[in-house]
N, CA, C and O atoms as a DFTB+ gen file, in Angstrom:
740 C
 N C O
     1  1      55.145      12.377     -76.710
     2  2      54.073      12.963     -77.488
     3  2      54.484      14.369     -77.913
     4  3      54.901      15.176     -77.082
     5  1      54.370      14.652     -79.166
     6  2      54.714      15.987     -79.651
     7  2      53.490      16.657     -80.247
     8  3      52.569      16.008     -80.744
     9  1      53.516      17.955     -80.180
    10  2      52.440      18.749     -80.753
    11  2      53.087      19.987     -81.346
    12  3      53.792      20.708     -80.640
    13  1      52.866      20.245     -82.605
    14  2      53.504      21.356     -83.313
    15  2      55.025      21.216     -83.300
    16  3      55.734      22.221     -83.343
    17  1      55.532      19.990     -83.243
    18  2      56.964      19.763     -83.290
    19  2      57.692      20.032     -81.985
    20  3      58.923      20.073     -81.975
    21  1      56.979      20.217     -80.892
    22  2      57.595      20.550     -79.609
    23  2      57.120      19.539     -78.572
    24  3      55.967      19.108     -78.598
    25  1      58.007      19.166     -77.669
    26  2      57.617      18.250     -76.600
    27  2      56.581      18.934     -75.715
    28  3      56.780      20.070     -75.285
    29  1      55.479      18.245     -75.445
    30  2      54.405      18.861     -74.656
    31  2      54.032      18.010     -73.443
    32  3      52.880      18.019     -73.009
    33  1      54.991      17.283     -72.901
    34  2      54.680      16.423     -71.772
    35  2      54.843      17.129     -70.429
    36  3      54.473      16.568     -69.398
    37  1      55.387      18.345     -70.415
    38  2      55.528      19.076     -69.159
    39  2      54.192      19.696     -68.766
    40  3      53.513      20.284     -69.608
    41  1      53.806      19.573     -67.495
    42  2      52.563      20.214     -67.064
    43  2      52.706      21.740     -67.078
    44  3      53.785      22.280     -66.835
    45  1      51.607      22.409     -67.365
    46  2      51.633      23.873     -67.480
    47  2      52.014      24.532     -66.160
    48  3      52.699      25.555     -66.164
    49  1      51.583      23.965     -65.018
    50  2      51.917      24.586     -63.738
    51  2      53.419      24.536     -63.471
    52  3      53.966      25.453     -62.858
    53  1      54.096      23.471     -63.926
    54  2      55.538      23.379     -63.756
    55  2      56.247      24.426     -64.605
    56  3      57.192      25.072     -64.151
    57  1      55.791      24.587     -65.821
    58  2      56.368      25.608     -66.701
    59  2      56.164      26.989     -66.091
    60  3      57.087      27.804     -66.075
    61  1      54.961      27.255     -65.588
    62  2      54.679      28.547     -64.955
    63  2      55.556      28.786     -63.741
    64  3      56.052      29.894     -63.539
    65  1      55.752      27.747     -62.926
    66  2      56.594      27.888     -61.741
    67  2      58.048      28.156     -62.128
    68  3      58.709      28.991     -61.510
    69  1      58.548      27.455     -63.144
    70  2      59.924      27.686     -63.592
    71  2      60.100      29.088     -64.164
    72  3      61.097      29.754     -63.887
    73  1      59.149      29.528     -64.948
    74  2      59.218      30.874     -65.519
    75  2      59.197      31.912     -64.409
    76  3      59.975      32.865     -64.440
    77  1      58.315      31.739     -63.426
    78  2      58.234      32.684     -62.310
    79  2      59.543      32.703     -61.524
    80  3      60.017      33.770     -61.134
    81  1      60.127      31.530     -61.291
    82  2      61.373      31.460     -60.538
    83  2      62.503      32.184     -61.266
    84  3      63.189      33.013     -60.670
    85  1      62.701      31.880     -62.542
    86  2      63.801      32.507     -63.271
    87  2      63.580      34.005     -63.461
    88  3      64.543      34.772     -63.470
    89  1      62.345      34.427     -63.609
    90  2      62.059      35.855     -63.700
    91  2      62.397      36.548     -62.392
    92  3      63.019      37.610     -62.396
    93  1      61.995      35.957     -61.274
    94  2      62.275      36.587     -59.984
    95  2      63.767      36.607     -59.682
    96  3      64.259      37.568     -59.091
    97  1      64.494      35.573     -60.071
    98  2      65.948      35.566     -59.873
    99  2      66.602      36.673     -60.693
   100  3      67.479      37.380     -60.197
   101  1      66.182      36.824     -61.941
   102  2      66.748      37.877     -62.785
   103  2      66.480      39.265     -62.251
   104  3      67.382      40.101     -62.217
   105  1      65.257      39.521     -61.835
   106  2      64.928      40.844     -61.290
   107  2      65.640      41.057     -59.963
   108  3      66.088      42.169     -59.680
   109  1      65.757      40.014     -59.140
   110  2      66.467      40.137     -57.871
   111  2      67.929      40.504     -58.094
   112  3      68.483      41.310     -57.347
   113  1      68.552      39.933     -59.098
   114  2      69.941      40.278     -59.423
   115  2      70.043      41.748     -59.807
   116  3      70.953      42.444     -59.357
   117  1      69.119      42.225     -60.634
   118  2      69.139      43.632     -61.036
   119  2      68.907      44.564     -59.853
   120  3      69.585      45.584     -59.727
   121  1      67.955      44.223     -58.985
   122  2      67.657      45.076     -57.834
   123  2      68.847      45.119     -56.885
   124  3      69.209      46.194     -56.407
   125  1      69.461      43.977     -56.601
   126  2      70.609      43.965     -55.698
   127  2      71.800      44.688     -56.298
   128  3      72.555      45.336     -55.572
   129  1      71.984      44.592     -57.605
   130  2      73.049      45.349     -58.256
   131  2      72.818      46.848     -58.068
   132  3      73.757      47.609     -57.831
   133  1      71.567      47.252     -58.175
   134  2      71.220      48.657     -58.001
   135  2      71.362      49.076     -56.540
   136  3      71.835      50.176     -56.254
   137  1      70.958      48.209     -55.620
   138  2      70.979      48.551     -54.202
   139  2      72.403      48.715     -53.677
   140  3      72.668      49.606     -52.869
   141  1      73.310      47.869     -54.127
   142  2      74.664      47.892     -53.588
   143  2      75.667      48.588     -54.498
   144  3      76.875      48.468     -54.300
   145  1      75.177      49.307     -55.483
   146  2      76.076      50.041     -56.375
   147  2      76.766      51.156     -55.593
   148  3      76.139      51.858     -54.799
   149  1      78.029      51.299     -55.825
   150  2      78.804      52.332     -55.143
   151  2      78.628      53.659     -55.862
   152  3      78.727      53.738     -57.086
   153  1      78.372      54.683     -55.095
   154  2      78.263      56.020     -55.658
   155  2      79.659      56.628     -55.705
   156  3      80.505      56.336     -54.860
   157  1      79.886      57.476     -56.701
   158  2      81.165      58.171     -56.780
   159  2      81.321      59.152     -55.625
   160  3      82.437      59.503     -55.242
   161  1      80.227      59.578     -55.092
   162  2      80.235      60.574     -54.028
   163  2      79.791      59.909     -52.726
   164  3      78.707      59.332     -52.645
   165  1      80.644      59.999     -51.717
   166  2      80.373      59.384     -50.426
   167  2      79.334      60.210     -49.658
   168  3      79.427      61.437     -49.616
   169  1      78.365      59.553     -49.063
   170  2      77.295      60.169     -48.267
   171  2      76.368      61.070     -49.067
   172  3      75.766      61.982     -48.500
   173  1      76.240      60.844     -50.339
   174  2      75.289      61.574     -51.166
   175  2      74.106      60.653     -51.418
   176  3      74.279      59.440     -51.542
   177  1      72.914      61.214     -51.494
   178  2      71.734      60.432     -51.839
   179  2      71.658      60.309     -53.349
   180  3      71.932      61.263     -54.077
   181  1      71.282      59.122     -53.815
   182  2      71.178      58.876     -55.255
   183  2      69.725      58.708     -55.663
   184  3      68.902      58.211     -54.894
   185  1      69.427      59.126     -56.871
   186  2      68.127      58.849     -57.474
   187  2      68.277      57.517     -58.211
   188  3      69.094      57.389     -59.123
   189  1      67.483      56.537     -57.808
   190  2      67.556      55.198     -58.394
   191  2      66.152      54.773     -58.832
   192  3      65.168      55.365     -58.389
   193  1      66.045      53.763     -59.691
   194  2      64.717      53.286     -60.089
   195  2      63.900      52.856     -58.877
   196  3      64.419      52.223     -57.958
   197  1      62.634      53.202     -58.886
   198  2      61.750      52.899     -57.770
   199  2      61.085      51.540     -57.899
   200  3      61.340      50.783     -58.835
   201  1      60.232      51.258     -56.935
   202  2      59.544      49.962     -56.900
   203  2      58.658      49.758     -58.130
   204  3      58.537      48.637     -58.624
   205  1      58.039      50.830     -58.627
   206  2      57.176      50.690     -59.811
   207  2      57.966      50.209     -61.018
   208  3      57.454      49.438     -61.830
   209  1      59.209      50.658     -61.139
   210  2      60.032      50.231     -62.267
   211  2      60.329      48.734     -62.179
   212  3      60.192      48.007     -63.163
   213  1      60.737      48.282     -60.991
   214  2      61.117      46.881     -60.830
   215  2      59.906      45.960     -60.916
   216  3      59.993      44.884     -61.508
   217  1      58.775      46.367     -60.334
   218  2      57.572      45.536     -60.401
   219  2      57.072      45.451     -61.842
   220  3      56.657      44.387     -62.299
   221  1      57.115      46.572     -62.549
   222  2      56.702      46.561     -63.960
   223  2      57.587      45.634     -64.775
   224  3      57.098      44.838     -65.577
   225  1      58.897      45.743     -64.563
   226  2      59.823      44.896     -65.307
   227  2      59.588      43.423     -64.992
   228  3      59.543      42.592     -65.899
   229  1      59.439      43.099     -63.708
   230  2      59.220      41.700     -63.328
   231  2      57.917      41.173     -63.915
   232  3      57.876      40.060     -64.439
   233  1      56.860      41.962     -63.830
   234  2      55.573      41.529     -64.372
   235  2      55.610      41.327     -65.873
   236  3      55.088      40.339     -66.388
   237  1      56.227      42.266     -66.574
   238  2      56.302      42.151     -68.029
   239  2      57.163      40.967     -68.461
   240  3      56.804      40.240     -69.387
   241  1      58.296      40.772     -67.793
   242  2      59.143      39.624     -68.127
   243  2      58.426      38.308     -67.827
   244  3      58.522      37.350     -68.594
   245  1      57.716      38.272     -66.718
   246  2      56.973      37.061     -66.371
   247  2      55.895      36.767     -67.413
   248  3      55.759      35.629     -67.862
   249  1      55.131      37.787     -67.797
   250  2      54.085      37.577     -68.805
   251  2      54.670      37.169     -70.150
   252  3      54.135      36.294     -70.830
   253  1      55.777      37.811     -70.530
   254  2      56.415      37.464     -71.798
   255  2      56.871      36.011     -71.790
   256  3      56.598      35.259     -72.725
   257  1      57.568      35.627     -70.728
   258  2      58.083      34.260     -70.651
   259  2      56.945      33.240     -70.569
   260  3      57.013      32.182     -71.195
   261  1      55.911      33.552     -69.804
   262  2      54.789      32.623     -69.684
   263  2      54.075      32.439     -71.020
   264  3      53.792      31.311     -71.424
   265  1      53.786      33.536     -71.702
   266  2      53.119      33.427     -73.005
   267  2      53.993      32.695     -74.017
   268  3      53.500      31.897     -74.814
   269  1      55.299      32.974     -73.978
   270  2      56.203      32.295     -74.901
   271  2      56.235      30.796     -74.622
   272  3      56.193      29.988     -75.550
   273  1      56.309      30.423     -73.341
   274  2      56.323      29.000     -72.990
   275  2      55.002      28.329     -73.347
   276  3      54.993      27.206     -73.850
   277  1      53.899      29.003     -73.092
   278  2      52.605      28.431     -73.472
   279  2      52.519      28.235     -74.974
   280  3      51.980      27.234     -75.446
   281  1      53.039      29.173     -75.711
   282  2      52.981      29.094     -77.169
   283  2      53.836      27.947     -77.686
   284  3      53.405      27.194     -78.559
   285  1      55.051      27.810     -77.150
   286  2      55.959      26.786     -77.676
   287  2      55.689      25.395     -77.111
   288  3      55.815      24.406     -77.833
   289  1      55.323      25.300     -75.843
   290  2      55.174      23.979     -75.228
   291  2      53.762      23.432     -75.399
   292  3      53.582      22.282     -75.797
   293  1      52.774      24.245     -75.102
   294  2      51.400      23.760     -75.125
   295  2      50.828      23.796     -76.532
   296  3      50.234      22.819     -76.989
   297  1      51.002      24.917     -77.221
   298  2      50.447      25.033     -78.564
   299  2      48.933      25.136     -78.522
   300  3      48.368      25.640     -77.551
   301  1      48.281      24.665     -79.558
   302  2      46.822      24.714     -79.624
   303  2      46.320      23.547     -80.459
   304  3      46.928      23.175     -81.463
   305  1      45.203      22.976     -80.031
   306  2      44.603      21.860     -80.766
   307  2      43.278      22.263     -81.400
   308  3      42.584      21.423     -81.973
   309  1      42.924      23.532     -81.304
   310  2      41.655      23.988     -81.880
   311  2      41.754      24.075     -83.395
   312  3      42.845      24.060     -83.965
   313  1      40.588      24.165     -84.039
   314  2      40.588      24.240     -85.503
   315  2      41.148      25.566     -86.011
   316  3      41.637      25.633     -87.138
   317  1      41.084      26.623     -85.196
   318  2      41.658      27.909     -85.597
   319  2      43.008      28.132     -84.906
   320  3      43.327      29.249     -84.499
   321  1      43.788      27.067     -84.779
   322  2      45.053      27.117     -84.048
   323  2      46.043      28.093     -84.668
   324  3      46.758      28.784     -83.942
   325  1      46.099      28.162     -85.970
   326  2      47.055      29.065     -86.620
   327  2      46.762      30.513     -86.246
   328  3      47.678      31.268     -85.922
   329  1      45.506      30.897     -86.290
   330  2      45.135      32.268     -85.921
   331  2      45.386      32.513     -84.436
   332  3      45.876      33.576     -84.056
   333  1      45.057      31.544     -83.606
   334  2      45.249      31.675     -82.168
   335  2      46.736      31.858     -81.836
   336  3      47.081      32.683     -80.990
   337  1      47.601      31.108     -82.486
   338  2      49.030      31.236     -82.228
   339  2      49.588      32.538     -82.793
   340  3      50.546      33.082     -82.243
   341  1      49.009      33.047     -83.876
   342  2      49.433      34.360     -84.381
   343  2      49.079      35.452     -83.384
   344  3      49.870      36.369     -83.165
   345  1      47.910      35.365     -82.785
   346  2      47.519      36.335     -81.758
   347  2      48.467      36.240     -80.565
   348  3      48.883      37.260     -80.016
   349  1      48.806      35.021     -80.169
   350  2      49.725      34.849     -79.048
   351  2      51.115      35.377     -79.397
   352  3      51.784      35.953     -78.539
   353  1      51.560      35.192     -80.639
   354  2      52.836      35.773     -81.066
   355  2      52.808      37.290     -80.923
   356  3      53.770      37.895     -80.449
   357  1      51.707      37.894     -81.333
   358  2      51.567      39.337     -81.190
   359  2      51.618      39.773     -79.739
   360  3      52.229      40.791     -79.413
   361  1      50.974      39.002     -78.859
   362  2      51.001      39.334     -77.433
   363  2      52.406      39.194     -76.863
   364  3      52.833      40.025     -76.061
   365  1      53.125      38.159     -77.264
   366  2      54.506      37.975     -76.801
   367  2      55.370      39.142     -77.260
   368  3      56.157      39.677     -76.479
   369  1      55.227      39.538     -78.515
   370  2      56.012      40.664     -79.028
   371  2      55.657      41.965     -78.322
   372  3      56.544      42.770     -78.039
   373  1      54.388      42.187     -78.034
   374  2      53.967      43.391     -77.325
   375  2      54.554      43.425     -75.922
   376  3      55.082      44.453     -75.497
   377  1      54.470      42.317     -75.200
   378  2      55.030      42.258     -73.844
   379  2      56.546      42.417     -73.872
   380  3      57.111      43.076     -72.999
   381  1      57.205      41.832     -74.848
   382  2      58.659      41.975     -74.960
   383  2      59.035      43.425     -75.252
   384  3      60.012      43.933     -74.703
   385  1      58.271      44.092     -76.108
   386  2      58.545      45.503     -76.410
   387  2      58.340      46.370     -75.174
   388  3      59.120      47.290     -74.930
   389  1      57.309      46.091     -74.400
   390  2      57.088      46.848     -73.159
   391  2      58.209      46.589     -72.156
   392  3      58.611      47.502     -71.435
   393  1      58.718      45.359     -72.099
   394  2      59.850      45.047     -71.215
   395  2      61.082      45.838     -71.618
   396  3      61.804      46.354     -70.765
   397  1      61.322      45.932     -72.915
   398  2      62.469      46.704     -73.398
   399  2      62.292      48.177     -73.048
   400  3      63.256      48.842     -72.671
   401  1      61.078      48.690     -73.168
   402  2      60.813      50.074     -72.780
   403  2      61.058      50.305     -71.301
   404  3      61.584      51.348     -70.914
   405  1      60.684      49.348     -70.477
   406  2      60.911      49.455     -69.035
   407  2      62.409      49.424     -68.723
   408  3      62.887      50.199     -67.895
   409  1      63.141      48.536     -69.381
   410  2      64.597      48.496     -69.195
   411  2      65.250      49.793     -69.656
   412  3      66.201      50.262     -69.030
   413  1      64.751      50.376     -70.741
   414  2      65.288      51.639     -71.243
   415  2      65.086      52.743     -70.205
   416  3      65.976      53.568     -70.001
   417  1      63.925      52.764     -69.548
   418  2      63.656      53.783     -68.532
   419  2      64.585      53.604     -67.332
   420  3      65.094      54.588     -66.794
   421  1      64.809      52.369     -66.913
   422  2      65.722      52.104     -65.801
   423  2      67.135      52.543     -66.170
   424  3      67.831      53.147     -65.354
   425  1      67.555      52.246     -67.380
   426  2      68.887      52.666     -67.834
   427  2      68.997      54.187     -67.885
   428  3      70.041      54.749     -67.551
   429  1      67.936      54.845     -68.296
   430  2      67.936      56.305     -68.361
   431  2      68.128      56.925     -66.973
   432  3      68.840      57.918     -66.824
   433  1      67.490      56.333     -65.966
   434  2      67.643      56.827     -64.597
   435  2      69.081      56.635     -64.141
   436  3      69.654      57.520     -63.505
   437  1      69.671      55.481     -64.462
   438  2      71.063      55.236     -64.080
   439  2      72.019      56.176     -64.807
   440  3      72.968      56.679     -64.206
   441  1      71.778      56.415     -66.087
   442  2      72.677      57.282     -66.863
   443  2      72.630      58.733     -66.406
   444  3      73.621      59.452     -66.527
   445  1      71.484      59.172     -65.880
   446  2      71.392      60.544     -65.374
   447  2      72.281      60.722     -64.148
   448  3      72.757      61.828     -63.891
   449  1      72.514      59.660     -63.390
   450  2      73.429      59.653     -62.254
   451  2      73.188      60.844     -61.325
   452  3      74.121      61.572     -60.984
   453  1      71.942      61.033     -60.921
   454  2      71.585      62.174     -60.080
   455  2      71.894      61.850     -58.627
   456  3      71.416      60.854     -58.084
   457  1      72.702      62.706     -58.006
   458  2      73.036      62.610     -56.591
   459  2      72.832      63.991     -55.973
   460  3      72.994      65.007     -56.649
   461  1      72.479      64.027     -54.702
   462  2      72.340      65.319     -54.038
   463  2      72.723      65.191     -52.576
   464  3      72.601      64.132     -51.961
   465  1      73.193      66.315     -52.040
   466  2      73.585      66.385     -50.640
   467  2      73.504      67.832     -50.210
   468  3      74.078      68.714     -50.849
   469  1      72.799      68.072     -49.137
   470  2      72.583      69.427     -48.620
   471  2      72.114      70.340     -49.741
   472  3      70.997      70.179     -50.232
   473  1      72.932      71.288     -50.155
   474  2      72.480      72.246     -51.171
   475  2      73.183      72.039     -52.507
   476  3      73.210      72.951     -53.334
   477  1      73.750      70.860     -52.733
   478  2      74.456      70.580     -53.985
   479  2      73.736      69.466     -54.749
   480  3      73.160      68.547     -54.167
   481  1      73.795      69.587     -56.063
   482  2      73.157      68.625     -56.957
   483  2      74.174      68.201     -58.004
   484  3      74.802      69.042     -58.648
   485  1      74.332      66.902     -58.172
   486  2      75.253      66.359     -59.167
   487  2      74.451      65.488     -60.128
   488  3      73.599      64.707     -59.704
   489  1      74.725      65.624     -61.421
   490  2      74.032      64.826     -62.433
   491  2      74.864      64.784     -63.698
   492  3      75.791      65.576     -63.870
   493  1      74.533      63.867     -64.574
   494  2      75.151      63.797     -65.898
   495  2      74.156      64.366     -66.894
   496  3      73.008      63.926     -66.955
   497  1      74.597      65.347     -67.676
   498  2      73.677      65.954     -68.646
   499  2      73.524      65.053     -69.869
   500  3      74.053      63.941     -69.892
   501  1      72.813      65.523     -70.870
   502  2      72.518      64.688     -72.048
   503  2      73.777      64.263     -72.793
   504  3      73.799      63.208     -73.427
   505  1      74.825      65.079     -72.719
   506  2      76.076      64.746     -73.394
   507  2      76.928      63.779     -72.572
   508  3      77.979      63.336     -73.034
   509  1      76.482      63.450     -71.356
   510  2      77.227      62.537     -70.504
   511  2      78.253      63.223     -69.625
   512  3      79.029      62.553     -68.943
   513  1      78.272      64.547     -69.629
   514  2      79.223      65.309     -68.818
   515  2      78.634      65.493     -67.428
   516  3      77.492      65.926     -67.280
   517  1      79.424      65.160     -66.408
   518  2      78.939      65.294     -65.041
   519  2      78.959      66.758     -64.621
   520  3      79.944      67.468     -64.824
   521  1      77.859      67.187     -64.036
   522  2      77.714      68.568     -63.584
   523  2      77.509      68.575     -62.078
   524  3      76.809      67.717     -61.538
   525  1      78.112      69.531     -61.405
   526  2      77.933      69.742     -59.972
   527  2      77.453      71.171     -59.800
   528  3      78.173      72.117     -60.121
   529  1      76.239      71.329     -59.295
   530  2      75.638      72.656     -59.220
   531  2      75.004      72.874     -57.857
   532  3      74.507      71.932     -57.239
   533  1      75.021      74.118     -57.390
   534  2      74.259      74.418     -56.171
   535  2      72.764      74.431     -56.484
   536  3      72.358      74.801     -57.585
   537  1      71.965      74.033     -55.531
   538  2      70.521      73.990     -55.754
   539  2      69.912      75.384     -55.861
   540  3      68.769      75.528     -56.295
   541  1      70.649      76.393     -55.476
   542  2      70.143      77.761     -55.622
   543  2      70.061      78.166     -57.088
   544  3      69.403      79.154     -57.412
   545  1      70.715      77.425     -57.982
   546  2      70.640      77.712     -59.418
   547  2      69.396      77.120     -60.077
   548  3      69.191      77.301     -61.277
   549  1      68.573      76.423     -59.314
   550  2      67.335      75.875     -59.866
   551  2      66.344      77.019     -60.037
   552  3      66.011      77.711     -59.076
   553  1      65.876      77.212     -61.267
   554  2      64.928      78.290     -61.545
   555  2      63.487      77.830     -61.340
   556  3      62.669      78.585     -60.816
   557  1      63.169      76.610     -61.742
   558  2      61.791      76.118     -61.628
   559  2      61.764      74.601     -61.696
   560  3      62.668      73.967     -62.242
   561  1      60.710      74.035     -61.132
   562  2      60.434      72.604     -61.245
   563  2      59.026      72.482     -61.809
   564  3      58.085      73.070     -61.274
   565  1      58.880      71.720     -62.886
   566  2      57.560      71.556     -63.498
   567  2      57.410      70.120     -63.988
   568  3      58.344      69.321     -63.923
   569  1      56.212      69.813     -64.478
   570  2      55.949      68.500     -65.062
   571  2      55.453      68.680     -66.483
   572  3      54.683      69.596     -66.771
   573  1      55.899      67.802     -67.373
   574  2      55.392      67.854     -68.744
   575  2      54.143      66.972     -68.847
   576  3      53.708      66.385     -67.856
   577  1      53.578      66.884     -70.037
   578  2      52.316      66.161     -70.236
   579  2      52.384      64.686     -69.825
   580  3      51.446      64.210     -69.185
   581  1      53.460      63.927     -70.163
   582  2      53.499      62.525     -69.723
   583  2      53.780      62.359     -68.232
   584  3      53.705      61.243     -67.718
   585  1      54.103      63.448     -67.527
   586  2      54.333      63.363     -66.088
   587  2      55.787      63.406     -65.675
   588  3      56.082      63.281     -64.486
   589  1      56.704      63.578     -66.605
   590  2      58.123      63.658     -66.256
   591  2      58.392      64.949     -65.487
   592  3      57.807      65.990     -65.787
   593  1      59.268      64.877     -64.507
   594  2      59.648      66.030     -63.703
   595  2      60.784      66.757     -64.416
   596  3      61.785      66.139     -64.778
   597  1      60.635      68.060     -64.619
   598  2      61.650      68.847     -65.313
   599  2      62.197      69.884     -64.344
   600  3      61.455      70.718     -63.824
   601  1      63.501      69.822     -64.106
   602  2      64.170      70.810     -63.266
   603  2      64.890      71.773     -64.197
   604  3      65.807      71.382     -64.920
   605  1      64.475      73.023     -64.176
   606  2      65.073      74.064     -65.021
   607  2      66.076      74.862     -64.194
   608  3      65.800      75.232     -63.053
   609  1      67.239      75.124     -64.781
   610  2      68.265      75.916     -64.118
   611  2      68.273      77.328     -64.689
   612  3      67.651      77.592     -65.718
   613  1      68.977      78.231     -64.018
   614  2      68.974      79.638     -64.432
   615  2      69.628      79.843     -65.795
   616  3      69.328      80.831     -66.465
   617  1      70.508      78.947     -66.226
   618  2      71.167      79.092     -67.529
   619  2      70.427      78.324     -68.631
   620  3      71.019      78.011     -69.665
   621  1      69.149      78.019     -68.424
   622  2      68.268      77.325     -69.372
   623  2      68.631      75.862     -69.604
   624  3      68.077      75.241     -70.512
   625  1      69.519      75.303     -68.835
   626  2      69.765      73.859     -68.899
   627  2      68.658      73.178     -68.103
   628  3      68.171      73.725     -67.113
   629  1      68.267      71.992     -68.532
   630  2      67.201      71.284     -67.825
   631  2      67.619      69.850     -67.527
   632  3      68.484      69.279     -68.191
   633  1      66.988      69.296     -66.526
   634  2      67.207      67.917     -66.111
   635  2      65.836      67.259     -66.033
   636  3      64.978      67.702     -65.270
   637  1      65.627      66.213     -66.811
   638  2      64.341      65.513     -66.831
   639  2      64.461      64.238     -66.010
   640  3      65.368      63.433     -66.222
   641  1      63.535      64.061     -65.067
   642  2      63.562      62.913     -64.168
   643  2      62.215      62.204     -64.159
   644  3      61.177      62.801     -64.440
   645  1      62.256      60.928     -63.832
   646  2      61.041      60.136     -63.694
   647  2      60.489      60.355     -62.284
   648  3      61.214      60.138     -61.312
   649  1      59.233      60.777     -62.141
   650  2      58.690      61.033     -60.804
   651  2      58.509      59.770     -59.961
   652  3      58.290      59.868     -58.753
   653  1      58.595      58.592     -60.569
   654  2      58.454      57.347     -59.824
   655  2      59.784      56.814     -59.307
   656  3      59.815      55.781     -58.638
   657  1      60.878      57.499     -59.607
   658  2      62.189      57.050     -59.138
   659  2      62.309      57.284     -57.633
   660  3      61.712      58.207     -57.080
   661  1      63.083      56.439     -56.999
   662  2      63.279      56.531     -55.557
   663  2      64.205      57.709     -55.243
   664  3      65.305      57.799     -55.788
   665  1      63.763      58.597     -54.375
   666  2      64.565      59.740     -53.958
   667  2      64.107      61.061     -54.551
   668  3      64.639      62.110     -54.189
   669  1      63.127      61.037     -55.457
   670  2      62.653      62.272     -56.091
   671  2      62.000      63.198     -55.072
   672  3      62.219      64.408     -55.112
   673  1      61.207      62.650     -54.166
   674  2      60.533      63.477     -53.161
   675  2      61.549      64.193     -52.291
   676  3      61.395      65.381     -52.008
   677  1      62.590      63.482     -51.860
   678  2      63.619      64.096     -51.031
   679  2      64.367      65.182     -51.795
   680  3      64.695      66.228     -51.236
   681  1      64.635      64.929     -53.078
   682  2      65.317      65.934     -53.896
   683  2      64.480      67.202     -54.014
   684  3      65.000      68.306     -53.853
   685  1      63.193      67.054     -54.293
   686  2      62.316      68.234     -54.402
   687  2      62.244      68.979     -53.074
   688  3      62.230      70.210     -53.054
   689  1      62.196      68.241     -51.965
   690  2      62.193      68.890     -50.655
   691  2      63.486      69.664     -50.432
   692  3      63.457      70.793     -49.941
   693  1      64.622      69.062     -50.790
   694  2      65.912      69.742     -50.602
   695  2      66.005      70.994     -51.470
   696  3      66.525      72.017     -51.024
   697  1      65.510      70.924     -52.696
   698  2      65.527      72.107     -53.563
   699  2      64.643      73.190     -52.967
   700  3      65.032      74.357     -52.918
   701  1      63.460      72.808     -52.515
   702  2      62.544      73.771     -51.904
   703  2      63.152      74.378     -50.645
   704  3      63.083      75.591     -50.443
   705  1      63.745      73.541     -49.801
   706  2      64.345      74.036     -48.563
   707  2      65.537      74.941     -48.842
   708  3      65.751      75.921     -48.128
   709  1      66.309      74.624     -49.863
   710  2      67.469      75.446     -50.205
   711  2      67.033      76.781     -50.790
   712  3      67.598      77.824     -50.460
   713  1      66.032      76.749     -51.654
   714  2      65.565      77.988     -52.284
   715  2      64.962      78.949     -51.264
   716  3      65.091      80.166     -51.396
   717  1      64.302      78.393     -50.243
   718  2      63.646      79.243     -49.255
   719  2      64.397      79.273     -47.929
   720  3      63.858      79.722     -46.917
   721  1      65.648      78.793     -47.931
   722  2      66.583      78.901     -46.803
   723  2      66.081      78.213     -45.537
   724  3      66.219      78.746     -44.436
   725  1      65.499      77.030     -45.700
   726  2      65.118      76.256     -44.530
   727  2      66.328      75.556     -43.931
   728  3      66.358      75.266     -42.735
   729  1      67.322      75.287     -44.764
   730  2      68.508      74.567     -44.303
   731  2      69.607      75.550     -43.941
   732  3      69.713      76.628     -44.527
   733  1      70.419      75.167     -42.976
   734  2      71.521      76.040     -42.578
   735  2      72.857      75.540     -43.090
   736  3      73.836      76.287     -43.066
   737  1      72.929      74.301     -43.553
   738  2      74.212      73.741     -44.002
   739  2      74.532      74.159     -45.408
   740  3      75.573      73.779     -45.943
């Protein structure tokens, strides 16, 4: 039996289960790649995408795939089916665009390559050049309107970080401790 030119004999729960499985496998591969990535610097803490990034990506990919499968496999038998499928196309495109935005944010965190240890901070600036700086050169830490964390240095260079990334709290503590001499190392 076909509907809208597509085979529609698969039950919706099976399609949903398959979509959920493949989405979770894909996100698991990305998370494990991130977890076991080797740092250039031994025993340095890295800033990596946090749980909110991965959960957002998994949820958006799952919704995109589910809506796409519902649109292609199930279709619609209502009298306003054309309009209903256009709305679903819009929803699929919106979810896909949000997924791409989430992937872009994860890539941005990786490209910044922020590592820290004791009173030293290593990162890649906007030009991709790796910088190694003492934390005593940090002039200020602030947040902009969307909530991004901005670390300003004494030479007016800045480093913009996502506050939801894993390791941001420890980095801010280390900067604070270094600036006020809580650490002896």
